[in-house]
Amino acid sequence: MTDALKVGMKVSAMHTDGNFYPASVVSISEAKKRQKKPVRVNFTGYDDSEDLWLGLDDLKFKGKAKAKAKAEPKAKASKSKGDGGANALAMMKSYKGCVLAEYVWLDLKQTPRSKTMTMTTRPTKVEDLRIWNYDGSSTEQADGHNSEVLLYPRAIFNDPFRGAPHVLVLAEAINAWDKEPSAGNSRAECAKIMEKYAALDPWFGIEQEYTLMKPAKIGETPKVPFGFNDDGSEPAPQGPYYCGAGYGLAIGRPVADEHYKKCLQAGVKIAGINAEVMPGQWEFQIGPCRGIEMGDHLVMSRYIMLRVTESHGCICSFSPKPAEGDWNGAGCHTNFSVKPMREDGGYDVIIKVCEAFGKVAAEHIKEYGEGNDKRLTGKHETCDINTFKYGVANRGASIRIPREAEANGKGYMEDRRPAANCDPYRVTCRIMKTTGECLAP
């Protein structure tokens, strides 16, 4: 029946947890030692280190039913019953073949935290995951005498570090005592706003700048960028580092590349990367994302970056001004559109929304990150924090409208004010709130 299979064919393949997942055929062997498992498959979203050799009964593919003998009884499709929880684990003799779920959430200061749970099977939807808890007094989200904070799963990603079938789980922190969003949980409010204005179909794309730093003493904030000289002197002025290539220019590329690959494997919507203006500074782009998923995917991409740097001897800083002096800061430029902007006549809608942003500029700045005044100085491709202006192709404006949007009469706008350390839920929530109120009938 291997005649019905071809290299490159898309199939559903059984993993070690007994469930079927999307995969593609990598090779088909006729060797005797491979008689029982002649087909090698690669699971979608994972690198070749996770490939498995499988038998025909471990695969589901188009044409398989025709290739089977008519006398062969029909097999009933197996359905995952979901995670069995603690009761099922207690009855197991061994946890071999179980799935690890890394729950990721944000603490009071928007720093990702995580912990690992053993599950009986891989979750295929959020509802398959258990609500968990953690010590909120250790994350500045609760008092010691009432410290339990719950973790409500909101999104599932592949685990690019442990590989298939393991998963990363984006979770939302909820107080155990009153079931209200915990301190630092801005996702809940953002979800409400996105739902309220869902008919506008908001799209976001965020350009996350970051700076790789040389490690300081444990517990101290690093002060020296990874791209600065070992003797303490500053490198040559910025200019050749932006999108540069070569030793001494593209400083930190192994980190940027590994992060890119891990995000793709995880299922994060990462659109690209580039070296930035200051040595050791880089950018990755997340999106287009729709509604609440913008915050979810950016948070998970940041978590993956922090994990990647653990093995590269450097620290990732999201500070808006990581190095004093004549050096660019780090932002989180937020590209945005709603359905009326993307349709004919959308350019007028863009202008209308820009005008609305100007009326509440101070309110937006409050949601755009801490320490942003050090970055938004009117220099280094920024507009002064106390000034609001918008313009076509103007990188010194608060809002940049792409030249293409002007030419086509529709498109999107770029808010250049959010800092690298901004909370994406607060940023997208504020953007959508102003836009929704502006375009309300």
Short mmCIF file of C-alpha atoms in Angstrom, two decimals:
data_model
loop_
_atom_site.label_atom_id
_atom_site.label_comp_id
_atom_site.label_asym_id
_atom_site.label_seq_id
_atom_site.Cartn_x
_atom_site.Cartn_y
_atom_site.Cartn_z
CA MET A 1 0.00 0.00 0.00
CA THR A 2 3.04 2.29 0.08
CA ASP A 3 2.40 2.77 -3.65
CA ALA A 4 -0.38 5.13 -2.62
CA LEU A 5 2.14 7.32 -0.80
CA LYS A 6 4.52 9.85 -2.29
CA VAL A 7 7.28 11.99 -0.81
CA GLY A 8 5.85 15.38 0.05
CA MET A 9 2.32 14.07 0.48
CA LYS A 10 0.29 15.67 3.26
CA VAL A 11 -0.97 13.14 5.81
CA SER A 12 -2.25 12.86 9.36
CA ALA A 13 0.31 10.95 11.41
CA MET A 14 0.11 9.38 14.84
CA HIS A 15 2.56 10.79 17.39
CA THR A 16 3.82 9.08 20.54
CA ASP A 17 0.78 10.32 22.49
CA GLY A 18 -1.56 8.29 20.25
CA ASN A 19 -3.15 11.26 18.54
CA PHE A 20 -2.99 12.24 14.86
CA TYR A 21 -1.40 15.53 13.74
CA PRO A 22 -0.72 17.20 10.35
CA ALA A 23 2.52 15.95 8.76
CA SER A 24 4.20 15.35 5.42
CA VAL A 25 5.98 12.29 4.04
CA VAL A 26 9.76 12.79 4.00
CA SER A 27 10.90 9.41 2.73
CA ILE A 28 9.67 5.86 2.07
CA SER A 29 12.04 2.97 2.77
CA GLU A 30 12.07 -0.50 1.23
CA ALA A 31 14.77 -1.77 3.60
CA LYS A 32 13.90 -4.94 5.56
CA LYS A 33 14.57 -3.24 8.87
CA ARG A 34 11.88 -0.72 7.96
CA GLN A 35 9.20 -3.25 6.92
CA LYS A 36 6.96 -2.49 9.88
CA LYS A 37 7.58 1.26 9.81
CA PRO A 38 8.62 2.21 6.27
CA VAL A 39 7.41 5.83 6.19
CA ARG A 40 9.28 8.78 7.67
CA VAL A 41 7.15 11.85 8.39
CA ASN A 42 7.82 15.40 9.48
CA PHE A 43 5.21 16.98 11.73
CA THR A 44 4.01 20.39 10.55
CA GLY A 45 5.70 23.20 12.45
CA TYR A 46 8.62 21.13 13.79
CA ASP A 47 12.17 20.59 12.57
CA ASP A 48 13.50 17.26 11.32
CA SER A 49 14.81 16.24 14.74
CA GLU A 50 11.17 15.44 15.58
CA ASP A 51 10.63 13.16 12.53
CA LEU A 52 9.26 9.66 13.14
CA TRP A 53 9.30 6.39 11.21
CA LEU A 54 5.74 5.07 11.13
CA GLY A 55 3.73 2.14 9.85
CA LEU A 56 0.81 2.46 7.47
CA ASP A 57 -1.67 1.99 10.30
CA ASP A 58 -0.17 5.10 11.91
CA LEU A 59 -1.13 7.25 8.91
CA LYS A 60 -4.30 8.74 7.47
CA PHE A 61 -4.16 9.92 3.88
CA LYS A 62 -6.22 10.31 0.75
CA GLY A 63 -6.54 7.04 -1.13
CA LYS A 64 -5.76 4.83 1.84
CA ALA A 65 -9.26 3.38 1.98
CA LYS A 66 -9.13 2.33 -1.68
CA ALA A 67 -5.76 0.70 -1.17
CA LYS A 68 -7.03 -1.55 1.63
CA ALA A 69 -8.50 -4.95 0.87
CA LYS A 70 -12.30 -5.00 0.87
CA ALA A 71 -12.32 -7.86 3.32
CA GLU A 72 -10.41 -5.82 5.86
CA PRO A 73 -12.76 -4.57 8.59
CA LYS A 74 -13.21 -0.84 8.82
CA ALA A 75 -11.37 0.74 11.70
CA LYS A 76 -13.22 3.25 13.79
CA ALA A 77 -11.60 6.66 13.91
CA SER A 78 -10.01 7.24 17.27
CA LYS A 79 -10.98 10.41 19.08
CA SER A 80 -8.92 12.09 21.73
CA LYS A 81 -10.72 12.22 25.06
CA GLY A 82 -8.60 15.13 26.16
CA ASP A 83 -6.38 15.35 29.20
CA GLY A 84 -7.39 12.95 31.94
CA GLY A 85 -6.06 15.17 34.69
CA ALA A 86 -4.73 14.14 38.09
CA ASN A 87 -7.14 11.20 38.43
CA ALA A 88 -5.92 9.62 35.20
CA LEU A 89 -2.27 10.28 36.05
CA ALA A 90 -2.72 8.56 39.41
CA MET A 91 -3.82 5.35 37.68
CA MET A 92 -0.88 5.26 35.25
CA LYS A 93 2.12 3.03 35.94
CA SER A 94 4.40 5.38 34.03
CA TYR A 95 4.20 8.89 32.57
CA LYS A 96 6.17 7.83 29.51
CA GLY A 97 4.45 9.23 26.43
CA CYS A 98 2.77 12.04 28.37
CA VAL A 99 2.70 15.61 27.09
CA LEU A 100 4.35 18.62 28.72
CA ALA A 101 2.41 21.88 28.69
CA GLU A 102 4.38 25.03 29.50
CA TYR A 103 1.94 27.61 30.88
CA VAL A 104 3.08 31.19 30.16
CA TRP A 105 1.57 34.28 31.78
CA LEU A 106 2.49 37.90 32.59
CA ASP A 107 3.39 39.13 36.07
CA LEU A 108 2.67 42.59 37.47
CA LYS A 109 5.48 44.16 35.41
CA GLN A 110 4.46 42.39 32.20
CA THR A 111 7.42 40.00 32.39
CA PRO A 112 6.61 36.49 31.14
CA ARG A 113 6.66 33.72 33.76
CA SER A 114 6.12 30.01 33.11
CA LYS A 115 5.69 26.61 34.74
CA THR A 116 5.26 23.09 33.36
CA MET A 117 2.37 20.64 33.68
CA THR A 118 2.28 16.94 32.73
CA MET A 119 -0.79 16.01 30.68
CA THR A 120 -2.07 12.61 29.57
CA THR A 121 -2.50 13.75 25.96
CA ARG A 122 -1.80 16.71 23.70
CA PRO A 123 -4.55 19.36 23.80
CA THR A 124 -6.11 20.24 20.45
CA LYS A 125 -8.18 23.16 21.74
CA VAL A 126 -8.09 25.51 24.72
CA GLU A 127 -10.99 23.67 26.33
CA ASP A 128 -8.78 20.55 26.63
CA LEU A 129 -6.49 22.36 29.08
CA ARG A 130 -6.83 22.50 32.83
CA ILE A 131 -7.17 25.72 34.82
CA TRP A 132 -4.02 25.88 36.94
CA ASN A 133 -2.71 28.17 39.67
CA TYR A 134 0.47 29.76 41.01
CA ASP A 135 1.82 31.77 43.93
CA GLY A 136 0.83 35.35 43.16
CA SER A 137 2.79 36.72 46.12
CA SER A 138 6.00 35.82 44.25
CA THR A 139 4.95 37.78 41.15
CA GLU A 140 3.67 40.90 42.97
CA GLN A 141 0.07 39.99 42.12
CA ALA A 142 -1.21 38.87 45.53
CA ASP A 143 -0.53 38.98 49.27
CA GLY A 144 1.17 36.10 51.04
CA HIS A 145 -1.89 35.30 53.18
CA ASN A 146 -4.11 35.08 50.08
CA SER A 147 -1.71 34.23 47.30
CA GLU A 148 -3.47 31.85 44.92
CA VAL A 149 -3.88 33.16 41.37
CA LEU A 150 -5.53 31.06 38.68
CA LEU A 151 -4.24 30.46 35.16
CA TYR A 152 -6.97 30.36 32.52
CA PRO A 153 -5.67 28.98 29.18
CA ARG A 154 -6.31 31.30 26.22
CA ALA A 155 -4.12 30.06 23.34
CA ILE A 156 -2.04 27.00 22.39
CA PHE A 157 1.30 27.00 20.54
CA ASN A 158 3.72 24.23 19.65
CA ASP A 159 6.67 23.95 22.04
CA PRO A 160 9.73 24.65 19.84
CA PHE A 161 12.16 23.79 22.65
CA ARG A 162 10.89 20.35 23.68
CA GLY A 163 9.40 19.51 20.29
CA ALA A 164 6.25 17.56 19.44
CA PRO A 165 3.86 16.69 20.98
CA HIS A 166 4.59 19.22 23.75
CA VAL A 167 2.92 22.64 23.84
CA LEU A 168 3.21 26.21 25.08
CA VAL A 169 0.05 27.60 26.65
CA LEU A 170 -0.67 31.31 26.85
CA ALA A 171 -2.64 31.80 30.06
CA GLU A 172 -4.46 34.69 31.68
CA ALA A 173 -4.03 35.47 35.39
CA ILE A 174 -7.30 35.54 37.36
CA ASN A 175 -7.68 36.10 41.12
CA ALA A 176 -8.79 32.91 42.86
CA TRP A 177 -10.71 34.83 45.52
CA ASP A 178 -12.99 36.98 43.34
CA LYS A 179 -12.46 35.65 39.81
CA GLU A 180 -11.47 39.15 38.63
CA PRO A 181 -8.44 39.81 36.35
CA SER A 182 -5.27 39.91 38.45
CA ALA A 183 -3.03 42.94 38.76
CA GLY A 184 -1.08 43.19 35.52
CA ASN A 185 -3.75 41.37 33.50
CA SER A 186 -4.65 43.81 30.74
CA ARG A 187 -5.75 41.10 28.33
CA ALA A 188 -9.24 40.86 29.82
CA GLU A 189 -10.10 44.50 29.07
CA CYS A 190 -8.51 44.30 25.64
CA ALA A 191 -10.65 41.26 24.78
CA LYS A 192 -13.80 43.22 25.70
CA ILE A 193 -12.87 46.13 23.43
CA MET A 194 -11.96 43.81 20.55
CA GLU A 195 -15.28 42.04 20.91
CA LYS A 196 -17.17 45.34 21.07
CA TYR A 197 -15.66 46.54 17.78
CA ALA A 198 -15.30 43.14 16.11
CA ALA A 199 -17.35 44.32 13.11
CA LEU A 200 -14.49 46.68 12.20
CA ASP A 201 -12.17 43.64 11.84
CA PRO A 202 -8.99 45.27 13.23
CA TRP A 203 -5.63 44.10 11.88
CA PHE A 204 -2.35 44.77 13.67
CA GLY A 205 1.31 44.28 12.90
CA ILE A 206 3.89 45.15 15.56
CA GLU A 207 7.60 45.80 14.93
CA GLN A 208 9.28 44.71 18.15
CA GLU A 209 12.73 46.25 18.61
CA TYR A 210 15.04 44.84 21.28
CA THR A 211 18.65 45.19 22.36
CA LEU A 212 20.97 42.35 23.29
CA MET A 213 22.95 43.27 26.41
CA LYS A 214 26.06 41.97 28.11
CA PRO A 215 25.13 40.22 31.39
CA ALA A 216 25.55 42.20 34.61
CA LYS A 217 25.61 40.79 38.13
CA ILE A 218 22.73 38.43 38.86
CA GLY A 219 19.63 40.48 39.67
CA GLU A 220 21.03 43.74 38.28
CA THR A 221 19.85 45.49 35.11
CA PRO A 222 22.48 45.22 32.35
CA LYS A 223 23.86 48.55 31.14
CA VAL A 224 26.22 47.63 28.28
CA PRO A 225 24.85 46.56 24.85
CA PHE A 226 26.16 43.31 23.41
CA GLY A 227 27.52 45.25 20.46
CA PHE A 228 29.75 47.56 22.51
CA ASN A 229 33.50 47.05 22.87
CA ASP A 230 34.90 44.88 25.67
CA ASP A 231 37.19 47.69 26.87
CA GLY A 232 34.19 49.86 27.67
CA SER A 233 34.60 52.20 24.73
CA GLU A 234 31.73 52.92 22.39
CA PRO A 235 31.74 51.44 18.87
CA ALA A 236 31.74 53.50 15.70
CA PRO A 237 28.65 55.72 15.28
CA GLN A 238 25.43 54.12 14.09
CA GLY A 239 24.87 53.89 10.38
CA PRO A 240 26.44 50.68 9.04
CA TYR A 241 24.70 48.35 11.50
CA TYR A 242 21.14 48.74 10.18
CA CYS A 243 20.37 45.63 8.07
CA GLY A 244 24.11 45.03 7.98
CA ALA A 245 25.99 41.79 7.33
CA GLY A 246 29.37 40.62 8.50
CA TYR A 247 31.41 40.31 11.67
CA GLY A 248 31.31 43.46 13.78
CA LEU A 249 28.11 44.64 12.10
CA ALA A 250 25.36 42.01 12.43
CA ILE A 251 26.08 41.47 16.12
CA GLY A 252 23.72 38.92 17.64
CA ARG A 253 22.48 37.31 14.41
CA PRO A 254 22.61 33.75 15.90
CA VAL A 255 20.08 34.90 18.53
CA ALA A 256 17.84 36.63 15.99
CA ASP A 257 17.88 33.66 13.60
CA GLU A 258 17.21 31.05 16.28
CA HIS A 259 14.34 33.13 17.64
CA TYR A 260 12.87 33.43 14.14
CA LYS A 261 12.94 29.66 13.62
CA LYS A 262 11.54 28.90 17.07
CA CYS A 263 8.64 31.29 16.52
CA LEU A 264 7.81 29.64 13.19
CA GLN A 265 7.91 26.21 14.82
CA ALA A 266 5.68 27.43 17.63
CA GLY A 267 3.09 28.79 15.22
CA VAL A 268 3.70 32.42 16.15
CA LYS A 269 2.84 34.83 13.33
CA ILE A 270 6.35 36.19 12.84
CA ALA A 271 6.71 38.03 9.55
CA GLY A 272 10.39 38.97 9.46
CA ILE A 273 13.53 40.23 11.22
CA ASN A 274 16.30 42.77 10.63
CA ALA A 275 19.33 44.25 12.37
CA GLU A 276 18.57 47.71 13.74
CA VAL A 277 20.42 51.05 13.86
CA MET A 278 22.42 50.50 17.08
CA PRO A 279 24.94 47.62 17.25
CA GLY A 280 23.42 44.63 19.03
CA GLN A 281 19.92 45.93 18.40
CA TRP A 282 17.43 43.94 16.33
CA GLU A 283 13.79 43.87 15.36
CA PHE A 284 11.24 41.18 14.65
CA GLN A 285 7.79 41.74 13.19
CA ILE A 286 4.64 39.99 14.39
CA GLY A 287 1.50 40.02 12.26
CA PRO A 288 -0.76 40.69 10.56
CA CYS A 289 -2.85 39.58 13.53
CA ARG A 290 -6.56 40.10 14.04
CA GLY A 291 -7.95 41.51 17.28
CA ILE A 292 -6.80 39.94 20.53
CA GLU A 293 -4.35 37.58 18.85
CA MET A 294 -1.96 40.51 18.35
CA GLY A 295 -1.21 40.63 22.07
CA ASP A 296 -1.17 36.85 22.38
CA HIS A 297 1.37 36.33 19.61
CA LEU A 298 3.64 39.19 20.69
CA VAL A 299 3.69 37.99 24.30
CA MET A 300 4.59 34.46 23.21
CA SER A 301 7.28 35.77 20.85
CA ARG A 302 8.84 37.73 23.72
CA TYR A 303 8.79 34.64 25.92
CA ILE A 304 10.50 32.61 23.21
CA MET A 305 13.16 35.31 22.87
CA LEU A 306 13.91 35.19 26.60
CA ARG A 307 14.24 31.40 26.39
CA VAL A 308 16.57 31.63 23.37
CA THR A 309 18.96 34.05 25.07
CA GLU A 310 19.42 31.61 27.96
CA SER A 311 21.87 29.65 25.80
CA HIS A 312 23.65 32.57 24.10
CA GLY A 313 25.30 34.36 27.00
CA CYS A 314 23.38 37.60 26.56
CA ILE A 315 20.26 39.29 27.90
CA CYS A 316 17.37 40.67 25.87
CA SER A 317 16.36 44.19 26.88
CA PHE A 318 13.08 45.79 25.86
CA SER A 319 14.10 49.12 27.37
CA PRO A 320 13.06 52.09 25.20
CA LYS A 321 16.49 53.67 25.78
CA PRO A 322 19.01 50.93 26.61
CA ALA A 323 22.11 53.11 26.01
CA GLU A 324 22.54 56.80 26.77
CA GLY A 325 24.05 59.06 24.15
CA ASP A 326 23.65 59.44 20.40
CA TRP A 327 22.02 56.06 19.94
CA ASN A 328 18.54 55.12 18.76
CA GLY A 329 16.05 53.96 21.32
CA ALA A 330 13.87 50.87 20.90
CA GLY A 331 10.23 51.01 19.95
CA CYS A 332 7.26 48.83 19.15
CA HIS A 333 5.87 50.51 16.05
CA THR A 334 2.25 49.42 15.69
CA ASN A 335 0.78 49.10 12.22
CA PHE A 336 -2.99 49.16 12.22
CA SER A 337 -6.07 49.14 10.04
CA VAL A 338 -9.77 48.44 10.22
CA LYS A 339 -11.95 47.20 7.39
CA PRO A 340 -13.06 50.67 6.20
CA MET A 341 -9.38 51.68 5.84
CA ARG A 342 -8.67 48.71 3.59
CA GLU A 343 -11.56 49.41 1.26
CA ASP A 344 -11.91 52.02 -1.49
CA GLY A 345 -12.00 55.46 0.09
CA GLY A 346 -10.06 54.15 3.07
CA TYR A 347 -7.47 56.94 2.96
CA ASP A 348 -10.07 59.42 4.18
CA VAL A 349 -10.86 57.05 7.06
CA ILE A 350 -7.16 56.91 7.95
CA ILE A 351 -7.00 60.72 8.09
CA LYS A 352 -10.16 60.82 10.22
CA VAL A 353 -8.69 58.34 12.72
CA CYS A 354 -5.37 60.22 12.82
CA GLU A 355 -7.26 63.38 13.74
CA ALA A 356 -9.06 61.48 16.49
CA PHE A 357 -5.73 60.18 17.82
CA GLY A 358 -4.44 63.74 18.07
CA LYS A 359 -7.30 64.77 20.36
CA VAL A 360 -6.37 62.06 22.90
CA ALA A 361 -2.61 61.95 22.34
CA ALA A 362 -1.78 62.16 26.05
CA GLU A 363 -4.14 59.29 26.87
CA HIS A 364 -2.40 57.13 24.26
CA ILE A 365 1.08 57.98 25.57
CA LYS A 366 0.04 56.78 29.04
CA GLU A 367 -0.60 53.32 27.58
CA TYR A 368 2.52 53.14 25.41
CA GLY A 369 5.24 52.04 27.84
CA GLU A 370 7.41 53.18 30.75
CA GLY A 371 10.41 55.47 30.21
CA ASN A 372 9.23 56.45 26.76
CA ASP A 373 10.16 60.09 27.37
CA LYS A 374 13.83 59.13 27.00
CA ARG A 375 13.11 57.76 23.55
CA LEU A 376 10.53 60.19 22.15
CA THR A 377 12.78 63.25 22.04
CA GLY A 378 12.25 64.45 18.48
CA LYS A 379 15.59 62.89 17.50
CA HIS A 380 16.55 59.44 16.20
CA GLU A 381 13.45 59.02 14.01
CA THR A 382 10.93 60.02 16.69
CA CYS A 383 8.45 62.78 17.34
CA ASP A 384 8.70 64.63 20.66
CA ILE A 385 6.53 63.01 23.33
CA ASN A 386 4.58 66.23 23.89
CA THR A 387 3.91 66.80 20.20
CA PHE A 388 1.45 65.01 17.92
CA LYS A 389 1.63 65.02 14.17
CA TYR A 390 1.00 62.66 11.31
CA GLY A 391 2.31 62.57 7.77
CA VAL A 392 2.93 60.46 4.70
CA ALA A 393 6.25 58.58 4.79
CA ASN A 394 7.35 60.73 7.74
CA ARG A 395 9.37 58.71 10.26
CA GLY A 396 9.69 61.75 12.47
CA ALA A 397 5.93 61.89 12.98
CA SER A 398 3.76 60.30 15.66
CA ILE A 399 1.76 58.52 12.96
CA ARG A 400 3.32 57.53 9.64
CA ILE A 401 1.02 56.91 6.71
CA PRO A 402 2.73 54.73 4.06
CA ARG A 403 3.23 56.33 0.67
CA GLU A 404 1.47 53.32 -0.85
CA ALA A 405 -1.68 54.03 1.21
CA GLU A 406 -1.80 57.57 -0.17
CA ALA A 407 -1.26 56.34 -3.72
CA ASN A 408 -3.87 53.57 -3.50
CA GLY A 409 -6.37 55.60 -1.53
CA LYS A 410 -6.56 52.89 1.13
CA GLY A 411 -4.32 50.85 3.41
CA TYR A 412 -3.07 51.23 6.97
CA MET A 413 -1.33 53.61 9.41
CA GLU A 414 1.69 53.18 11.67
CA ASP A 415 1.70 54.49 15.25
CA ARG A 416 5.41 55.01 15.97
CA ARG A 417 5.01 56.03 19.62
CA PRO A 418 4.74 52.71 21.55
CA ALA A 419 7.96 51.80 23.38
CA ALA A 420 9.72 48.46 23.12
CA ASN A 421 8.55 47.57 26.63
CA CYS A 422 4.90 48.42 25.98
CA ASP A 423 2.07 46.11 26.93
CA PRO A 424 0.58 45.04 23.55
CA TYR A 425 -2.84 44.50 25.08
CA ARG A 426 -2.97 48.06 26.44
CA VAL A 427 -1.64 49.50 23.17
CA THR A 428 -4.06 47.67 20.88
CA CYS A 429 -6.93 48.25 23.31
CA ARG A 430 -6.33 52.02 23.34
CA ILE A 431 -5.92 52.16 19.55
CA MET A 432 -9.15 50.23 19.01
CA LYS A 433 -11.07 52.25 21.61
CA THR A 434 -10.21 55.57 19.97
CA THR A 435 -10.85 54.19 16.50
CA GLY A 436 -14.14 52.57 17.45
CA GLU A 437 -15.46 55.73 19.07
CA CYS A 438 -14.31 57.81 16.10
CA LEU A 439 -16.06 55.60 13.52
CA ALA A 440 -19.19 54.90 15.55
CA PRO A 441 -22.34 55.66 13.51
#
